[in-house]
Amino acid sequence: MTSRAGLRAAGTNGAEVRYRERVVPQYQMSAPLKSELRKLNLVHLLLWLLVAAQMSISHFDLLSHDTVCMPYQWEYPYLLSLLPLLFSSLSLPKNNISYLVLSMISGGLFSVAPLIYGGMEMFPVAQQLYRHGKAYRFIFGFSAVTVMYLIMVVAVQVHAWQIYYMKKLLDSWFNTTQEKKKK
Protein backbone atom coordinates (compact mmCIF):
# COMPACT_ATOMS: atom_id res chain seq x y z
CA MET A 1 0.00 0.00 0.00
CA THR A 2 1.53 3.25 -1.03
CA SER A 3 0.37 6.70 -0.22
CA ARG A 4 1.44 10.25 -0.89
CA ALA A 5 3.14 10.45 2.47
CA GLY A 6 5.54 7.57 1.86
CA LEU A 7 5.85 3.89 1.21
CA ARG A 8 3.17 2.78 3.67
CA ALA A 9 -0.15 4.09 4.74
CA ALA A 10 -0.09 6.01 8.01
CA GLY A 11 -0.69 3.84 11.06
CA THR A 12 0.59 0.58 9.57
CA ASN A 13 3.90 -1.12 9.95
CA GLY A 14 3.44 -3.67 7.15
CA ALA A 15 3.04 -6.66 9.47
CA GLU A 16 -0.66 -7.17 8.67
CA VAL A 17 0.09 -8.05 5.04
CA ARG A 18 0.67 -11.64 6.07
CA TYR A 19 -2.92 -11.90 7.30
CA ARG A 20 -4.50 -10.19 4.31
CA GLU A 21 -2.81 -12.37 1.70
CA ARG A 22 -3.81 -15.71 3.15
CA VAL A 23 -5.68 -18.15 0.90
CA VAL A 24 -8.58 -20.01 2.48
CA PRO A 25 -7.77 -23.74 2.93
CA GLN A 26 -10.77 -24.82 0.83
CA TYR A 27 -9.33 -23.01 -2.18
CA GLN A 28 -5.85 -24.35 -1.48
CA MET A 29 -7.27 -27.85 -1.64
CA SER A 30 -9.56 -27.12 -4.59
CA ALA A 31 -6.82 -26.18 -7.07
CA PRO A 32 -4.82 -29.45 -6.96
CA LEU A 33 -8.02 -31.53 -6.91
CA LYS A 34 -9.27 -29.74 -10.03
CA SER A 35 -5.94 -30.35 -11.72
CA GLU A 36 -6.03 -34.08 -10.94
CA LEU A 37 -9.64 -34.31 -12.06
CA ARG A 38 -8.79 -32.65 -15.39
CA LYS A 39 -6.01 -35.20 -15.96
CA LEU A 40 -8.37 -38.07 -15.15
CA ASN A 41 -11.00 -36.58 -17.46
CA LEU A 42 -8.43 -36.61 -20.26
CA VAL A 43 -7.60 -40.28 -19.65
CA HIS A 44 -11.34 -41.05 -19.49
CA LEU A 45 -11.80 -39.34 -22.85
CA LEU A 46 -8.97 -41.41 -24.36
CA LEU A 47 -10.52 -44.64 -23.06
CA TRP A 48 -13.91 -43.60 -24.40
CA LEU A 49 -12.35 -42.84 -27.80
CA LEU A 50 -10.75 -46.32 -27.87
CA VAL A 51 -14.08 -48.02 -27.18
CA ALA A 52 -15.91 -45.76 -29.65
CA ALA A 53 -13.27 -46.40 -32.34
CA GLN A 54 -13.51 -50.16 -31.89
CA MET A 55 -17.29 -50.02 -32.10
CA SER A 56 -17.41 -47.76 -35.14
CA ILE A 57 -14.75 -49.79 -36.99
CA SER A 58 -16.70 -52.99 -36.45
CA HIS A 59 -20.16 -51.54 -37.17
CA PHE A 60 -19.18 -49.69 -40.33
CA ASP A 61 -17.13 -52.68 -41.59
CA LEU A 62 -14.02 -50.55 -42.02
CA LEU A 63 -11.90 -53.62 -41.27
CA SER A 64 -12.81 -57.29 -41.43
CA HIS A 65 -14.36 -58.91 -38.37
CA ASP A 66 -11.28 -61.11 -38.14
CA THR A 67 -9.18 -58.00 -37.46
CA VAL A 68 -11.62 -56.12 -35.18
CA CYS A 69 -14.44 -58.10 -33.61
CA MET A 70 -18.00 -56.99 -32.97
CA PRO A 71 -18.40 -55.12 -29.68
CA TYR A 72 -19.60 -56.73 -26.47
CA GLN A 73 -22.96 -55.66 -25.05
CA TRP A 74 -21.44 -53.61 -22.19
CA GLU A 75 -19.72 -51.27 -24.65
CA TYR A 76 -23.01 -49.72 -25.79
CA PRO A 77 -24.04 -48.27 -22.40
CA TYR A 78 -20.40 -47.35 -21.73
CA LEU A 79 -20.64 -44.85 -24.58
CA LEU A 80 -22.96 -42.86 -22.30
CA SER A 81 -19.98 -42.31 -19.97
CA LEU A 82 -19.35 -39.17 -21.97
CA LEU A 83 -22.13 -37.52 -19.91
CA PRO A 84 -20.26 -37.63 -16.56
CA LEU A 85 -17.20 -36.34 -18.35
CA LEU A 86 -19.22 -33.41 -19.72
CA PHE A 87 -20.80 -32.63 -16.33
CA SER A 88 -17.41 -32.81 -14.62
CA SER A 89 -15.86 -30.45 -17.16
CA LEU A 90 -18.75 -28.00 -16.76
CA SER A 91 -18.52 -28.03 -12.96
CA LEU A 92 -14.83 -27.14 -12.68
CA PRO A 93 -14.58 -23.55 -13.98
CA LYS A 94 -17.15 -22.00 -11.63
CA ASN A 95 -17.22 -24.58 -8.79
CA ASN A 96 -20.73 -25.68 -9.73
CA ILE A 97 -21.87 -28.18 -7.10
CA SER A 98 -24.94 -29.42 -9.00
CA TYR A 99 -22.94 -30.40 -12.08
CA LEU A 100 -20.40 -32.15 -9.86
CA VAL A 101 -23.14 -34.15 -8.12
CA LEU A 102 -24.65 -35.05 -11.51
CA SER A 103 -21.21 -36.14 -12.66
CA MET A 104 -20.74 -38.39 -9.63
CA ILE A 105 -24.16 -40.04 -9.99
CA SER A 106 -23.94 -40.50 -13.75
CA GLY A 107 -20.34 -41.71 -13.36
CA GLY A 108 -21.61 -44.58 -11.25
CA LEU A 109 -24.48 -45.35 -13.63
CA PHE A 110 -22.84 -44.90 -17.02
CA SER A 111 -19.18 -45.63 -16.28
CA VAL A 112 -18.82 -48.08 -13.41
CA ALA A 113 -22.02 -50.13 -13.88
CA PRO A 114 -21.30 -51.05 -17.54
CA LEU A 115 -17.77 -52.06 -16.56
CA ILE A 116 -19.09 -54.36 -13.82
CA TYR A 117 -21.60 -55.85 -16.24
CA GLY A 118 -18.85 -56.22 -18.87
CA GLY A 119 -16.65 -58.08 -16.43
CA MET A 120 -19.46 -60.55 -15.79
CA GLU A 121 -20.41 -60.78 -19.48
CA MET A 122 -16.88 -61.60 -20.63
CA PHE A 123 -15.98 -63.91 -17.72
CA PRO A 124 -17.11 -67.21 -19.37
CA VAL A 125 -15.19 -66.32 -22.54
CA ALA A 126 -12.10 -65.43 -20.49
CA GLN A 127 -12.45 -68.68 -18.57
CA GLN A 128 -12.58 -70.64 -21.83
CA LEU A 129 -9.55 -68.77 -23.17
CA TYR A 130 -7.37 -69.41 -20.15
CA ARG A 131 -8.49 -73.01 -19.55
CA HIS A 132 -8.52 -74.26 -23.13
CA GLY A 133 -6.52 -71.61 -24.99
CA LYS A 134 -9.33 -70.97 -27.49
CA ALA A 135 -10.23 -67.44 -28.51
CA TYR A 136 -12.91 -66.69 -31.07
CA ARG A 137 -12.85 -62.90 -31.15
CA PHE A 138 -9.76 -60.87 -31.99
CA ILE A 139 -8.63 -57.27 -32.04
CA PHE A 140 -5.58 -56.88 -34.30
CA GLY A 141 -4.47 -60.43 -33.62
CA PHE A 142 -4.89 -60.30 -29.85
CA SER A 143 -7.67 -61.99 -27.95
CA ALA A 144 -10.56 -59.51 -27.65
CA VAL A 145 -11.26 -60.62 -24.09
CA THR A 146 -7.70 -59.90 -23.01
CA VAL A 147 -7.65 -56.48 -24.67
CA MET A 148 -11.04 -55.49 -23.27
CA TYR A 149 -10.13 -56.68 -19.76
CA LEU A 150 -6.97 -54.56 -19.91
CA ILE A 151 -9.04 -51.54 -20.94
CA MET A 152 -11.53 -52.32 -18.18
CA VAL A 153 -8.81 -52.50 -15.50
CA VAL A 154 -7.54 -49.07 -16.46
CA ALA A 155 -11.08 -47.69 -16.78
CA VAL A 156 -12.14 -48.94 -13.33
CA GLN A 157 -9.12 -47.27 -11.77
CA VAL A 158 -9.72 -44.01 -13.63
CA HIS A 159 -13.40 -43.91 -12.71
CA ALA A 160 -12.72 -44.79 -9.07
CA TRP A 161 -10.16 -41.98 -8.79
CA GLN A 162 -12.53 -39.60 -10.55
CA ILE A 163 -15.32 -40.32 -8.08
CA TYR A 164 -12.87 -40.04 -5.16
CA TYR A 165 -11.54 -36.65 -6.31
CA MET A 166 -15.06 -35.43 -7.08
CA LYS A 167 -16.13 -36.37 -3.54
CA LYS A 168 -13.16 -34.52 -2.04
CA LEU A 169 -13.87 -31.51 -4.27
CA LEU A 170 -17.54 -31.60 -3.38
CA ASP A 171 -16.69 -31.62 0.33
CA SER A 172 -14.37 -28.67 -0.17
CA TRP A 173 -16.91 -26.66 -2.15
CA PHE A 174 -19.79 -27.58 0.14
CA ASN A 175 -17.89 -26.38 3.23
CA THR A 176 -17.22 -23.08 1.48
CA THR A 177 -20.89 -22.57 0.59
CA GLN A 178 -22.02 -23.51 4.11
CA GLU A 179 -19.68 -20.90 5.59
CA LYS A 180 -21.07 -18.28 3.21
CA LYS A 181 -24.65 -19.13 4.24
CA LYS A 182 -23.78 -18.78 7.94
CA LYS A 183 -22.53 -15.23 7.39
Tab-separated table of C-alpha atoms in Angstrom:
chain	number	residue	atom	x	y	z
A	1	MET	CA	0.000	0.000	0.000
A	2	THR	CA	1.534	3.249	-1.033
A	3	SER	CA	0.371	6.699	-0.219
A	4	ARG	CA	1.441	10.255	-0.889
A	5	ALA	CA	3.145	10.446	2.473
A	6	GLY	CA	5.537	7.568	1.864
A	7	LEU	CA	5.845	3.890	1.210
A	8	ARG	CA	3.172	2.780	3.672
A	9	ALA	CA	-0.154	4.086	4.738
A	10	ALA	CA	-0.087	6.011	8.007
A	11	GLY	CA	-0.689	3.835	11.059
A	12	THR	CA	0.585	0.577	9.570
A	13	ASN	CA	3.902	-1.121	9.952
A	14	GLY	CA	3.436	-3.669	7.149
A	15	ALA	CA	3.042	-6.657	9.471
A	16	GLU	CA	-0.656	-7.167	8.674
A	17	VAL	CA	0.088	-8.054	5.042
A	18	ARG	CA	0.673	-11.639	6.069
A	19	TYR	CA	-2.921	-11.895	7.303
A	20	ARG	CA	-4.496	-10.193	4.311
A	21	GLU	CA	-2.809	-12.368	1.703
A	22	ARG	CA	-3.809	-15.707	3.152
A	23	VAL	CA	-5.682	-18.148	0.898
A	24	VAL	CA	-8.581	-20.009	2.485
A	25	PRO	CA	-7.769	-23.736	2.931
A	26	GLN	CA	-10.767	-24.820	0.829
A	27	TYR	CA	-9.327	-23.008	-2.183
A	28	GLN	CA	-5.852	-24.346	-1.480
A	29	MET	CA	-7.272	-27.854	-1.645
A	30	SER	CA	-9.563	-27.115	-4.594
A	31	ALA	CA	-6.824	-26.179	-7.073
A	32	PRO	CA	-4.824	-29.453	-6.961
A	33	LEU	CA	-8.016	-31.528	-6.910
A	34	LYS	CA	-9.271	-29.741	-10.028
A	35	SER	CA	-5.937	-30.349	-11.720
A	36	GLU	CA	-6.027	-34.077	-10.941
A	37	LEU	CA	-9.638	-34.313	-12.064
A	38	ARG	CA	-8.791	-32.649	-15.388
A	39	LYS	CA	-6.013	-35.195	-15.956
A	40	LEU	CA	-8.367	-38.073	-15.145
A	41	ASN	CA	-10.999	-36.577	-17.464
A	42	LEU	CA	-8.428	-36.611	-20.262
A	43	VAL	CA	-7.605	-40.283	-19.651
A	44	HIS	CA	-11.338	-41.046	-19.487
A	45	LEU	CA	-11.802	-39.336	-22.848
A	46	LEU	CA	-8.974	-41.405	-24.359
A	47	LEU	CA	-10.519	-44.645	-23.058
A	48	TRP	CA	-13.906	-43.598	-24.397
A	49	LEU	CA	-12.351	-42.844	-27.795
A	50	LEU	CA	-10.747	-46.321	-27.866
A	51	VAL	CA	-14.075	-48.021	-27.184
A	52	ALA	CA	-15.915	-45.758	-29.649
A	53	ALA	CA	-13.274	-46.396	-32.339
A	54	GLN	CA	-13.509	-50.163	-31.892
A	55	MET	CA	-17.288	-50.021	-32.097
A	56	SER	CA	-17.410	-47.756	-35.138
A	57	ILE	CA	-14.751	-49.787	-36.993
A	58	SER	CA	-16.697	-52.985	-36.453
A	59	HIS	CA	-20.163	-51.540	-37.172
A	60	PHE	CA	-19.185	-49.695	-40.335
A	61	ASP	CA	-17.134	-52.677	-41.586
A	62	LEU	CA	-14.018	-50.545	-42.024
A	63	LEU	CA	-11.901	-53.620	-41.272
A	64	SER	CA	-12.813	-57.294	-41.433
A	65	HIS	CA	-14.358	-58.907	-38.370
A	66	ASP	CA	-11.276	-61.111	-38.135
A	67	THR	CA	-9.185	-57.998	-37.465
A	68	VAL	CA	-11.623	-56.116	-35.178
A	69	CYS	CA	-14.445	-58.100	-33.607
A	70	MET	CA	-17.999	-56.990	-32.970
A	71	PRO	CA	-18.395	-55.123	-29.677
A	72	TYR	CA	-19.596	-56.733	-26.474
A	73	GLN	CA	-22.963	-55.659	-25.046
A	74	TRP	CA	-21.436	-53.615	-22.193
A	75	GLU	CA	-19.725	-51.270	-24.652
A	76	TYR	CA	-23.010	-49.716	-25.792
A	77	PRO	CA	-24.042	-48.266	-22.402
A	78	TYR	CA	-20.398	-47.354	-21.732
A	79	LEU	CA	-20.641	-44.849	-24.581
A	80	LEU	CA	-22.957	-42.860	-22.299
A	81	SER	CA	-19.982	-42.308	-19.975
A	82	LEU	CA	-19.348	-39.166	-21.969
A	83	LEU	CA	-22.130	-37.518	-19.907
A	84	PRO	CA	-20.262	-37.628	-16.562
A	85	LEU	CA	-17.199	-36.337	-18.352
A	86	LEU	CA	-19.218	-33.414	-19.717
A	87	PHE	CA	-20.797	-32.629	-16.329
A	88	SER	CA	-17.413	-32.806	-14.624
A	89	SER	CA	-15.858	-30.453	-17.157
A	90	LEU	CA	-18.754	-28.003	-16.763
A	91	SER	CA	-18.519	-28.031	-12.963
A	92	LEU	CA	-14.831	-27.144	-12.678
A	93	PRO	CA	-14.579	-23.552	-13.982
A	94	LYS	CA	-17.155	-22.000	-11.631
A	95	ASN	CA	-17.222	-24.578	-8.791
A	96	ASN	CA	-20.733	-25.678	-9.734
A	97	ILE	CA	-21.866	-28.175	-7.096
A	98	SER	CA	-24.941	-29.416	-8.997
A	99	TYR	CA	-22.935	-30.404	-12.082
A	100	LEU	CA	-20.398	-32.147	-9.860
A	101	VAL	CA	-23.141	-34.149	-8.118
A	102	LEU	CA	-24.649	-35.052	-11.512
A	103	SER	CA	-21.213	-36.143	-12.665
A	104	MET	CA	-20.740	-38.395	-9.627
A	105	ILE	CA	-24.162	-40.037	-9.992
A	106	SER	CA	-23.940	-40.496	-13.752
A	107	GLY	CA	-20.342	-41.714	-13.364
A	108	GLY	CA	-21.609	-44.585	-11.254
A	109	LEU	CA	-24.481	-45.348	-13.633
A	110	PHE	CA	-22.842	-44.905	-17.021
A	111	SER	CA	-19.177	-45.628	-16.281
A	112	VAL	CA	-18.822	-48.078	-13.415
A	113	ALA	CA	-22.016	-50.126	-13.879
A	114	PRO	CA	-21.298	-51.054	-17.539
A	115	LEU	CA	-17.770	-52.062	-16.555
A	116	ILE	CA	-19.089	-54.363	-13.821
A	117	TYR	CA	-21.605	-55.848	-16.243
A	118	GLY	CA	-18.852	-56.225	-18.872
A	119	GLY	CA	-16.646	-58.085	-16.425
A	120	MET	CA	-19.459	-60.548	-15.788
A	121	GLU	CA	-20.407	-60.783	-19.477
A	122	MET	CA	-16.883	-61.604	-20.629
A	123	PHE	CA	-15.983	-63.910	-17.722
A	124	PRO	CA	-17.109	-67.208	-19.371
A	125	VAL	CA	-15.187	-66.315	-22.539
A	126	ALA	CA	-12.096	-65.430	-20.487
A	127	GLN	CA	-12.446	-68.681	-18.572
A	128	GLN	CA	-12.580	-70.642	-21.825
A	129	LEU	CA	-9.550	-68.769	-23.169
A	130	TYR	CA	-7.373	-69.411	-20.153
A	131	ARG	CA	-8.494	-73.010	-19.546
A	132	HIS	CA	-8.515	-74.260	-23.126
A	133	GLY	CA	-6.517	-71.605	-24.990
A	134	LYS	CA	-9.326	-70.970	-27.486
A	135	ALA	CA	-10.235	-67.440	-28.508
A	136	TYR	CA	-12.913	-66.695	-31.067
A	137	ARG	CA	-12.847	-62.896	-31.148
A	138	PHE	CA	-9.764	-60.868	-31.989
A	139	ILE	CA	-8.631	-57.271	-32.041
A	140	PHE	CA	-5.581	-56.876	-34.296
A	141	GLY	CA	-4.468	-60.435	-33.624
A	142	PHE	CA	-4.885	-60.305	-29.846
A	143	SER	CA	-7.675	-61.990	-27.948
A	144	ALA	CA	-10.558	-59.509	-27.649
A	145	VAL	CA	-11.261	-60.624	-24.086
A	146	THR	CA	-7.705	-59.900	-23.007
A	147	VAL	CA	-7.648	-56.482	-24.673
A	148	MET	CA	-11.039	-55.494	-23.274
A	149	TYR	CA	-10.129	-56.677	-19.761
A	150	LEU	CA	-6.970	-54.558	-19.907
A	151	ILE	CA	-9.037	-51.542	-20.942
A	152	MET	CA	-11.527	-52.319	-18.175
A	153	VAL	CA	-8.809	-52.504	-15.505
A	154	VAL	CA	-7.543	-49.067	-16.462
A	155	ALA	CA	-11.082	-47.693	-16.780
A	156	VAL	CA	-12.137	-48.938	-13.329
A	157	GLN	CA	-9.116	-47.268	-11.770
A	158	VAL	CA	-9.720	-44.013	-13.634
A	159	HIS	CA	-13.402	-43.906	-12.707
A	160	ALA	CA	-12.717	-44.789	-9.072
A	161	TRP	CA	-10.160	-41.984	-8.787
A	162	GLN	CA	-12.533	-39.600	-10.550
A	163	ILE	CA	-15.315	-40.318	-8.084
A	164	TYR	CA	-12.872	-40.039	-5.162
A	165	TYR	CA	-11.545	-36.647	-6.306
A	166	MET	CA	-15.065	-35.430	-7.078
A	167	LYS	CA	-16.131	-36.366	-3.539
A	168	LYS	CA	-13.163	-34.517	-2.036
A	169	LEU	CA	-13.866	-31.512	-4.265
A	170	LEU	CA	-17.542	-31.596	-3.375
A	171	ASP	CA	-16.688	-31.624	0.332
A	172	SER	CA	-14.366	-28.674	-0.173
A	173	TRP	CA	-16.906	-26.663	-2.153
A	174	PHE	CA	-19.788	-27.577	0.140
A	175	ASN	CA	-17.887	-26.381	3.227
A	176	THR	CA	-17.220	-23.082	1.476
A	177	THR	CA	-20.895	-22.565	0.585
A	178	GLN	CA	-22.024	-23.512	4.109
A	179	GLU	CA	-19.677	-20.897	5.595
A	180	LYS	CA	-21.066	-18.276	3.208
A	181	LYS	CA	-24.653	-19.135	4.239
A	182	LYS	CA	-23.781	-18.784	7.938
A	183	LYS	CA	-22.528	-15.227	7.391
